[in-house]
């Protein structure tokens, strides 16, 4: 395993960049995701207990995305916050920058499509974020979010040309 300059891990196979890999810790376990095609991948787990009390919801989430996921979670603000955070964290991991180059509100989580017990969210970056992260331009970004017991597991996929 090797890391790029910002710390994003990749496997090295025969001296060439191999599959993208991502890790997260939550619910007493370490989670890993591996992507064998040319996509970049990011994984995050967020527990609802992380969002009790005075979490700065309005500072990290956009009103429209928060409203949408609050509806999806049956009005549970902590569950909705964990869902949104796991989506945004998975995206910055897939981009390979963490929140060093992009702010959480610069990641726009669009309304989801519900699948078989999971949700798929298209994601867009703000103009400001794209100026800092040209690797996000011309790439489709989406996140698959799966509810777990008292947490959300989100896996972000970035398809298209790498810059």
mmCIF file with all atom_site columns, C-alpha atoms in Angstrom:
data_model
loop_
_atom_site.group_PDB
_atom_site.id
_atom_site.type_symbol
_atom_site.label_atom_id
_atom_site.label_alt_id
_atom_site.label_comp_id
_atom_site.label_asym_id
_atom_site.label_entity_id
_atom_site.label_seq_id
_atom_site.pdbx_PDB_ins_code
_atom_site.Cartn_x
_atom_site.Cartn_y
_atom_site.Cartn_z
_atom_site.occupancy
_atom_site.B_iso_or_equiv
_atom_site.pdbx_formal_charge
_atom_site.auth_seq_id
_atom_site.auth_comp_id
_atom_site.auth_asym_id
_atom_site.auth_atom_id
_atom_site.pdbx_PDB_model_num
ATOM 1   C CA . UNK A 1 1   ? 0.000   0.000  0.000   1.00 0.00 ? 1   UNK A CA 1
ATOM 2   C CA . UNK A 1 2   ? 1.250   3.503  -0.873  1.00 0.00 ? 2   UNK A CA 1
ATOM 3   C CA . UNK A 1 3   ? -0.115  6.973  -0.189  1.00 0.00 ? 3   UNK A CA 1
ATOM 4   C CA . UNK A 1 4   ? -0.268  9.976  -2.478  1.00 0.00 ? 4   UNK A CA 1
ATOM 5   C CA . UNK A 1 5   ? 0.998   13.410 -1.292  1.00 0.00 ? 5   UNK A CA 1
ATOM 6   C CA . UNK A 1 6   ? -2.264  14.150 0.565   1.00 0.00 ? 6   UNK A CA 1
ATOM 7   C CA . UNK A 1 7   ? -2.372  10.715 2.189   1.00 0.00 ? 7   UNK A CA 1
ATOM 8   C CA . UNK A 1 8   ? -4.877  8.869  -0.001  1.00 0.00 ? 8   UNK A CA 1
ATOM 9   C CA . UNK A 1 9   ? -4.061  5.128  0.005   1.00 0.00 ? 9   UNK A CA 1
ATOM 10  C CA . UNK A 1 10  ? -3.685  2.953  -3.096  1.00 0.00 ? 10  UNK A CA 1
ATOM 11  C CA . UNK A 1 11  ? -2.446  -0.533 -3.609  1.00 0.00 ? 11  UNK A CA 1
ATOM 12  C CA . UNK A 1 12  ? 0.712   -0.939 -5.653  1.00 0.00 ? 12  UNK A CA 1
ATOM 13  C CA . UNK A 1 13  ? 0.748   -3.903 -8.039  1.00 0.00 ? 13  UNK A CA 1
ATOM 14  C CA . UNK A 1 14  ? 3.872   -4.692 -10.013 1.00 0.00 ? 14  UNK A CA 1
ATOM 15  C CA . UNK A 1 15  ? 5.170   -1.150 -9.606  1.00 0.00 ? 15  UNK A CA 1
ATOM 16  C CA . UNK A 1 16  ? 1.947   0.390  -10.966 1.00 0.00 ? 16  UNK A CA 1
ATOM 17  C CA . UNK A 1 17  ? -0.954  2.055  -9.238  1.00 0.00 ? 17  UNK A CA 1
ATOM 18  C CA . UNK A 1 18  ? -3.408  -0.653 -8.328  1.00 0.00 ? 18  UNK A CA 1
ATOM 19  C CA . UNK A 1 19  ? -6.908  -0.519 -6.940  1.00 0.00 ? 19  UNK A CA 1
ATOM 20  C CA . UNK A 1 20  ? -8.112  2.400  -4.862  1.00 0.00 ? 20  UNK A CA 1
ATOM 21  C CA . UNK A 1 21  ? -8.713  1.508  -1.231  1.00 0.00 ? 21  UNK A CA 1
ATOM 22  C CA . UNK A 1 22  ? -10.381 3.348  1.635   1.00 0.00 ? 22  UNK A CA 1
ATOM 23  C CA . UNK A 1 23  ? -10.771 2.713  5.360   1.00 0.00 ? 23  UNK A CA 1
ATOM 24  C CA . UNK A 1 24  ? -13.026 3.888  8.168   1.00 0.00 ? 24  UNK A CA 1
ATOM 25  C CA . UNK A 1 25  ? -13.540 2.979  11.798  1.00 0.00 ? 25  UNK A CA 1
ATOM 26  C CA . UNK A 1 26  ? -16.911 2.849  13.500  1.00 0.00 ? 26  UNK A CA 1
ATOM 27  C CA . UNK A 1 27  ? -19.203 0.666  15.539  1.00 0.00 ? 27  UNK A CA 1
ATOM 28  C CA . UNK A 1 28  ? -16.236 -1.134 17.051  1.00 0.00 ? 28  UNK A CA 1
ATOM 29  C CA . UNK A 1 29  ? -14.964 -2.323 13.656  1.00 0.00 ? 29  UNK A CA 1
ATOM 30  C CA . UNK A 1 30  ? -12.577 -1.278 10.920  1.00 0.00 ? 30  UNK A CA 1
ATOM 31  C CA . UNK A 1 31  ? -14.247 -1.095 7.499   1.00 0.00 ? 31  UNK A CA 1
ATOM 32  C CA . UNK A 1 32  ? -12.483 -1.269 4.132   1.00 0.00 ? 32  UNK A CA 1
ATOM 33  C CA . UNK A 1 33  ? -13.553 -0.771 0.519   1.00 0.00 ? 33  UNK A CA 1
ATOM 34  C CA . UNK A 1 34  ? -11.588 -1.742 -2.573  1.00 0.00 ? 34  UNK A CA 1
ATOM 35  C CA . UNK A 1 35  ? -12.332 -0.673 -6.140  1.00 0.00 ? 35  UNK A CA 1
ATOM 36  C CA . UNK A 1 36  ? -10.859 -2.681 -9.022  1.00 0.00 ? 36  UNK A CA 1
ATOM 37  C CA . UNK A 1 37  ? -11.845 -0.422 -11.914 1.00 0.00 ? 37  UNK A CA 1
ATOM 38  C CA . UNK A 1 38  ? -10.536 3.071  -12.705 1.00 0.00 ? 38  UNK A CA 1
ATOM 39  C CA . UNK A 1 39  ? -12.906 4.730  -10.243 1.00 0.00 ? 39  UNK A CA 1
ATOM 40  C CA . UNK A 1 40  ? -11.719 6.396  -7.070  1.00 0.00 ? 40  UNK A CA 1
ATOM 41  C CA . UNK A 1 41  ? -13.402 5.263  -3.884  1.00 0.00 ? 41  UNK A CA 1
ATOM 42  C CA . UNK A 1 42  ? -13.971 6.648  -0.401  1.00 0.00 ? 42  UNK A CA 1
ATOM 43  C CA . UNK A 1 43  ? -15.551 4.978  2.610   1.00 0.00 ? 43  UNK A CA 1
ATOM 44  C CA . UNK A 1 44  ? -16.892 6.455  5.815   1.00 0.00 ? 44  UNK A CA 1
ATOM 45  C CA . UNK A 1 45  ? -18.873 5.244  8.795   1.00 0.00 ? 45  UNK A CA 1
ATOM 46  C CA . UNK A 1 46  ? -20.640 7.777  11.027  1.00 0.00 ? 46  UNK A CA 1
ATOM 47  C CA . UNK A 1 47  ? -22.393 6.819  14.232  1.00 0.00 ? 47  UNK A CA 1
ATOM 48  C CA . UNK A 1 48  ? -25.532 8.693  15.275  1.00 0.00 ? 48  UNK A CA 1
ATOM 49  C CA . UNK A 1 49  ? -24.056 9.147  18.770  1.00 0.00 ? 49  UNK A CA 1
ATOM 50  C CA . UNK A 1 50  ? -21.457 11.525 17.268  1.00 0.00 ? 50  UNK A CA 1
ATOM 51  C CA . UNK A 1 51  ? -24.229 14.043 16.566  1.00 0.00 ? 51  UNK A CA 1
ATOM 52  C CA . UNK A 1 52  ? -25.829 14.498 20.005  1.00 0.00 ? 52  UNK A CA 1
ATOM 53  C CA . UNK A 1 53  ? -26.140 17.939 21.515  1.00 0.00 ? 53  UNK A CA 1
ATOM 54  C CA . UNK A 1 54  ? -24.584 21.067 20.066  1.00 0.00 ? 54  UNK A CA 1
ATOM 55  C CA . UNK A 1 55  ? -23.222 19.730 16.781  1.00 0.00 ? 55  UNK A CA 1
ATOM 56  C CA . UNK A 1 56  ? -22.851 22.687 14.336  1.00 0.00 ? 56  UNK A CA 1
ATOM 57  C CA . UNK A 1 57  ? -25.352 21.297 11.831  1.00 0.00 ? 57  UNK A CA 1
ATOM 58  C CA . UNK A 1 58  ? -25.998 24.585 10.017  1.00 0.00 ? 58  UNK A CA 1
ATOM 59  C CA . UNK A 1 59  ? -22.263 25.156 9.559   1.00 0.00 ? 59  UNK A CA 1
ATOM 60  C CA . UNK A 1 60  ? -21.620 21.866 7.756   1.00 0.00 ? 60  UNK A CA 1
ATOM 61  C CA . UNK A 1 61  ? -24.874 20.981 5.986   1.00 0.00 ? 61  UNK A CA 1
ATOM 62  C CA . UNK A 1 62  ? -26.879 22.885 3.366   1.00 0.00 ? 62  UNK A CA 1
ATOM 63  C CA . UNK A 1 63  ? -30.550 23.488 4.192   1.00 0.00 ? 63  UNK A CA 1
ATOM 64  C CA . UNK A 1 64  ? -31.937 21.535 1.206   1.00 0.00 ? 64  UNK A CA 1
ATOM 65  C CA . UNK A 1 65  ? -29.799 18.439 1.744   1.00 0.00 ? 65  UNK A CA 1
ATOM 66  C CA . UNK A 1 66  ? -30.542 18.420 5.473   1.00 0.00 ? 66  UNK A CA 1
ATOM 67  C CA . UNK A 1 67  ? -34.274 18.749 4.849   1.00 0.00 ? 67  UNK A CA 1
ATOM 68  C CA . UNK A 1 68  ? -34.173 15.823 2.389   1.00 0.00 ? 68  UNK A CA 1
ATOM 69  C CA . UNK A 1 69  ? -32.293 13.418 4.679   1.00 0.00 ? 69  UNK A CA 1
ATOM 70  C CA . UNK A 1 70  ? -34.340 14.398 7.744   1.00 0.00 ? 70  UNK A CA 1
ATOM 71  C CA . UNK A 1 71  ? -37.385 13.208 5.758   1.00 0.00 ? 71  UNK A CA 1
ATOM 72  C CA . UNK A 1 72  ? -35.560 9.993  4.776   1.00 0.00 ? 72  UNK A CA 1
ATOM 73  C CA . UNK A 1 73  ? -34.711 9.241  8.404   1.00 0.00 ? 73  UNK A CA 1
ATOM 74  C CA . UNK A 1 74  ? -38.243 9.802  9.675   1.00 0.00 ? 74  UNK A CA 1
ATOM 75  C CA . UNK A 1 75  ? -37.450 13.155 11.286  1.00 0.00 ? 75  UNK A CA 1
ATOM 76  C CA . UNK A 1 76  ? -34.444 11.885 13.277  1.00 0.00 ? 76  UNK A CA 1
ATOM 77  C CA . UNK A 1 77  ? -31.937 14.767 13.176  1.00 0.00 ? 77  UNK A CA 1
ATOM 78  C CA . UNK A 1 78  ? -29.057 12.743 14.661  1.00 0.00 ? 78  UNK A CA 1
ATOM 79  C CA . UNK A 1 79  ? -29.538 9.927  12.160  1.00 0.00 ? 79  UNK A CA 1
ATOM 80  C CA . UNK A 1 80  ? -29.841 12.471 9.317   1.00 0.00 ? 80  UNK A CA 1
ATOM 81  C CA . UNK A 1 81  ? -26.652 14.233 10.438  1.00 0.00 ? 81  UNK A CA 1
ATOM 82  C CA . UNK A 1 82  ? -24.730 10.949 10.587  1.00 0.00 ? 82  UNK A CA 1
ATOM 83  C CA . UNK A 1 83  ? -25.959 10.094 7.089   1.00 0.00 ? 83  UNK A CA 1
ATOM 84  C CA . UNK A 1 84  ? -24.936 13.446 5.592   1.00 0.00 ? 84  UNK A CA 1
ATOM 85  C CA . UNK A 1 85  ? -21.574 13.482 7.349   1.00 0.00 ? 85  UNK A CA 1
ATOM 86  C CA . UNK A 1 86  ? -20.730 9.966  6.156   1.00 0.00 ? 86  UNK A CA 1
ATOM 87  C CA . UNK A 1 87  ? -21.594 10.974 2.572   1.00 0.00 ? 87  UNK A CA 1
ATOM 88  C CA . UNK A 1 88  ? -19.438 14.116 2.654   1.00 0.00 ? 88  UNK A CA 1
ATOM 89  C CA . UNK A 1 89  ? -16.530 12.367 4.369   1.00 0.00 ? 89  UNK A CA 1
ATOM 90  C CA . UNK A 1 90  ? -16.659 9.511  1.832   1.00 0.00 ? 90  UNK A CA 1
ATOM 91  C CA . UNK A 1 91  ? -16.509 12.048 -1.029  1.00 0.00 ? 91  UNK A CA 1
ATOM 92  C CA . UNK A 1 92  ? -13.428 13.857 0.306   1.00 0.00 ? 92  UNK A CA 1
ATOM 93  C CA . UNK A 1 93  ? -11.734 10.508 0.881   1.00 0.00 ? 93  UNK A CA 1
ATOM 94  C CA . UNK A 1 94  ? -12.464 9.512  -2.732  1.00 0.00 ? 94  UNK A CA 1
ATOM 95  C CA . UNK A 1 95  ? -11.080 12.863 -3.904  1.00 0.00 ? 95  UNK A CA 1
ATOM 96  C CA . UNK A 1 96  ? -8.032  12.242 -1.747  1.00 0.00 ? 96  UNK A CA 1
ATOM 97  C CA . UNK A 1 97  ? -8.040  15.587 0.022   1.00 0.00 ? 97  UNK A CA 1
ATOM 98  C CA . UNK A 1 98  ? -9.975  15.177 3.260   1.00 0.00 ? 98  UNK A CA 1
ATOM 99  C CA . UNK A 1 99  ? -11.403 18.476 4.439   1.00 0.00 ? 99  UNK A CA 1
ATOM 100 C CA . UNK A 1 100 ? -8.035  20.210 3.907   1.00 0.00 ? 100 UNK A CA 1
ATOM 101 C CA . UNK A 1 101 ? -9.056  21.683 0.538   1.00 0.00 ? 101 UNK A CA 1
ATOM 102 C CA . UNK A 1 102 ? -12.837 21.690 0.623   1.00 0.00 ? 102 UNK A CA 1
ATOM 103 C CA . UNK A 1 103 ? -15.383 22.726 3.233   1.00 0.00 ? 103 UNK A CA 1
ATOM 104 C CA . UNK A 1 104 ? -18.326 20.454 4.061   1.00 0.00 ? 104 UNK A CA 1
ATOM 105 C CA . UNK A 1 105 ? -20.877 22.960 2.697   1.00 0.00 ? 105 UNK A CA 1
ATOM 106 C CA . UNK A 1 106 ? -19.025 22.965 -0.662  1.00 0.00 ? 106 UNK A CA 1
ATOM 107 C CA . UNK A 1 107 ? -20.195 19.384 -1.152  1.00 0.00 ? 107 UNK A CA 1
ATOM 108 C CA . UNK A 1 108 ? -23.800 19.378 -2.339  1.00 0.00 ? 108 UNK A CA 1
ATOM 109 C CA . UNK A 1 109 ? -25.660 16.142 -1.636  1.00 0.00 ? 109 UNK A CA 1
ATOM 110 C CA . UNK A 1 110 ? -28.576 15.831 -4.063  1.00 0.00 ? 110 UNK A CA 1
ATOM 111 C CA . UNK A 1 111 ? -31.846 13.963 -3.426  1.00 0.00 ? 111 UNK A CA 1
ATOM 112 C CA . UNK A 1 112 ? -31.396 10.218 -3.325  1.00 0.00 ? 112 UNK A CA 1
ATOM 113 C CA . UNK A 1 113 ? -32.739 7.242  -5.156  1.00 0.00 ? 113 UNK A CA 1
ATOM 114 C CA . UNK A 1 114 ? -33.857 4.477  -2.797  1.00 0.00 ? 114 UNK A CA 1
ATOM 115 C CA . UNK A 1 115 ? -32.744 0.986  -3.602  1.00 0.00 ? 115 UNK A CA 1
ATOM 116 C CA . UNK A 1 116 ? -33.166 -2.278 -1.787  1.00 0.00 ? 116 UNK A CA 1
ATOM 117 C CA . UNK A 1 117 ? -32.530 -1.070 1.782   1.00 0.00 ? 117 UNK A CA 1
ATOM 118 C CA . UNK A 1 118 ? -29.970 1.510  0.679   1.00 0.00 ? 118 UNK A CA 1
ATOM 119 C CA . UNK A 1 119 ? -29.808 4.952  -0.913  1.00 0.00 ? 119 UNK A CA 1
ATOM 120 C CA . UNK A 1 120 ? -27.798 6.349  -3.818  1.00 0.00 ? 120 UNK A CA 1
ATOM 121 C CA . UNK A 1 121 ? -26.965 10.059 -3.678  1.00 0.00 ? 121 UNK A CA 1
ATOM 122 C CA . UNK A 1 122 ? -25.602 12.088 -6.592  1.00 0.00 ? 122 UNK A CA 1
ATOM 123 C CA . UNK A 1 123 ? -23.062 14.618 -5.309  1.00 0.00 ? 123 UNK A CA 1
ATOM 124 C CA . UNK A 1 124 ? -21.731 17.879 -6.786  1.00 0.00 ? 124 UNK A CA 1
ATOM 125 C CA . UNK A 1 125 ? -18.943 20.220 -5.746  1.00 0.00 ? 125 UNK A CA 1
ATOM 126 C CA . UNK A 1 126 ? -19.341 23.991 -5.551  1.00 0.00 ? 126 UNK A CA 1
ATOM 127 C CA . UNK A 1 127 ? -17.467 26.238 -7.988  1.00 0.00 ? 127 UNK A CA 1
ATOM 128 C CA . UNK A 1 128 ? -15.135 27.226 -5.137  1.00 0.00 ? 128 UNK A CA 1
ATOM 129 C CA . UNK A 1 129 ? -14.338 23.577 -4.410  1.00 0.00 ? 129 UNK A CA 1
ATOM 130 C CA . UNK A 1 130 ? -13.717 22.820 -8.094  1.00 0.00 ? 130 UNK A CA 1
ATOM 131 C CA . UNK A 1 131 ? -11.206 25.680 -8.273  1.00 0.00 ? 131 UNK A CA 1
ATOM 132 C CA . UNK A 1 132 ? -9.249  24.007 -5.471  1.00 0.00 ? 132 UNK A CA 1
ATOM 133 C CA . UNK A 1 133 ? -9.877  20.467 -6.685  1.00 0.00 ? 133 UNK A CA 1
ATOM 134 C CA . UNK A 1 134 ? -9.635  20.277 -10.462 1.00 0.00 ? 134 UNK A CA 1
ATOM 135 C CA . UNK A 1 135 ? -9.587  16.479 -10.094 1.00 0.00 ? 135 UNK A CA 1
ATOM 136 C CA . UNK A 1 136 ? -13.304 16.749 -9.286  1.00 0.00 ? 136 UNK A CA 1
ATOM 137 C CA . UNK A 1 137 ? -14.231 18.358 -12.615 1.00 0.00 ? 137 UNK A CA 1
ATOM 138 C CA . UNK A 1 138 ? -15.761 16.208 -15.348 1.00 0.00 ? 138 UNK A CA 1
ATOM 139 C CA . UNK A 1 139 ? -16.254 13.282 -12.993 1.00 0.00 ? 139 UNK A CA 1
ATOM 140 C CA . UNK A 1 140 ? -19.540 11.799 -11.909 1.00 0.00 ? 140 UNK A CA 1
ATOM 141 C CA . UNK A 1 141 ? -19.742 11.542 -8.138  1.00 0.00 ? 141 UNK A CA 1
ATOM 142 C CA . UNK A 1 142 ? -22.217 9.448  -6.259  1.00 0.00 ? 142 UNK A CA 1
ATOM 143 C CA . UNK A 1 143 ? -22.473 7.792  -2.888  1.00 0.00 ? 143 UNK A CA 1
ATOM 144 C CA . UNK A 1 144 ? -24.166 4.576  -1.866  1.00 0.00 ? 144 UNK A CA 1
ATOM 145 C CA . UNK A 1 145 ? -25.366 4.843  1.762   1.00 0.00 ? 145 UNK A CA 1
ATOM 146 C CA . UNK A 1 146 ? -26.353 1.801  3.765   1.00 0.00 ? 146 UNK A CA 1
ATOM 147 C CA . UNK A 1 147 ? -28.021 2.031  7.176   1.00 0.00 ? 147 UNK A CA 1
ATOM 148 C CA . UNK A 1 148 ? -26.349 -0.011 9.894   1.00 0.00 ? 148 UNK A CA 1
ATOM 149 C CA . UNK A 1 149 ? -27.286 -0.346 13.565  1.00 0.00 ? 149 UNK A CA 1
ATOM 150 C CA . UNK A 1 150 ? -26.978 3.217  14.986  1.00 0.00 ? 150 UNK A CA 1
ATOM 151 C CA . UNK A 1 151 ? -24.729 4.364  12.121  1.00 0.00 ? 151 UNK A CA 1
ATOM 152 C CA . UNK A 1 152 ? -24.448 4.893  8.377   1.00 0.00 ? 152 UNK A CA 1
ATOM 153 C CA . UNK A 1 153 ? -21.935 3.303  6.022   1.00 0.00 ? 153 UNK A CA 1
ATOM 154 C CA . UNK A 1 154 ? -21.296 5.372  2.890   1.00 0.00 ? 154 UNK A CA 1
ATOM 155 C CA . UNK A 1 155 ? -19.173 4.458  -0.118  1.00 0.00 ? 155 UNK A CA 1
ATOM 156 C CA . UNK A 1 156 ? -18.332 7.199  -2.630  1.00 0.00 ? 156 UNK A CA 1
ATOM 157 C CA . UNK A 1 157 ? -17.449 6.488  -6.252  1.00 0.00 ? 157 UNK A CA 1
ATOM 158 C CA . UNK A 1 158 ? -15.820 8.981  -8.613  1.00 0.00 ? 158 UNK A CA 1
ATOM 159 C CA . UNK A 1 159 ? -15.969 7.907  -12.242 1.00 0.00 ? 159 UNK A CA 1
ATOM 160 C CA . UNK A 1 160 ? -14.358 9.559  -15.237 1.00 0.00 ? 160 UNK A CA 1
ATOM 161 C CA . UNK A 1 161 ? -11.002 11.050 -16.117 1.00 0.00 ? 161 UNK A CA 1
ATOM 162 C CA . UNK A 1 162 ? -8.442  11.636 -13.370 1.00 0.00 ? 162 UNK A CA 1
ATOM 163 C CA . UNK A 1 163 ? -6.498  14.888 -13.567 1.00 0.00 ? 163 UNK A CA 1
#
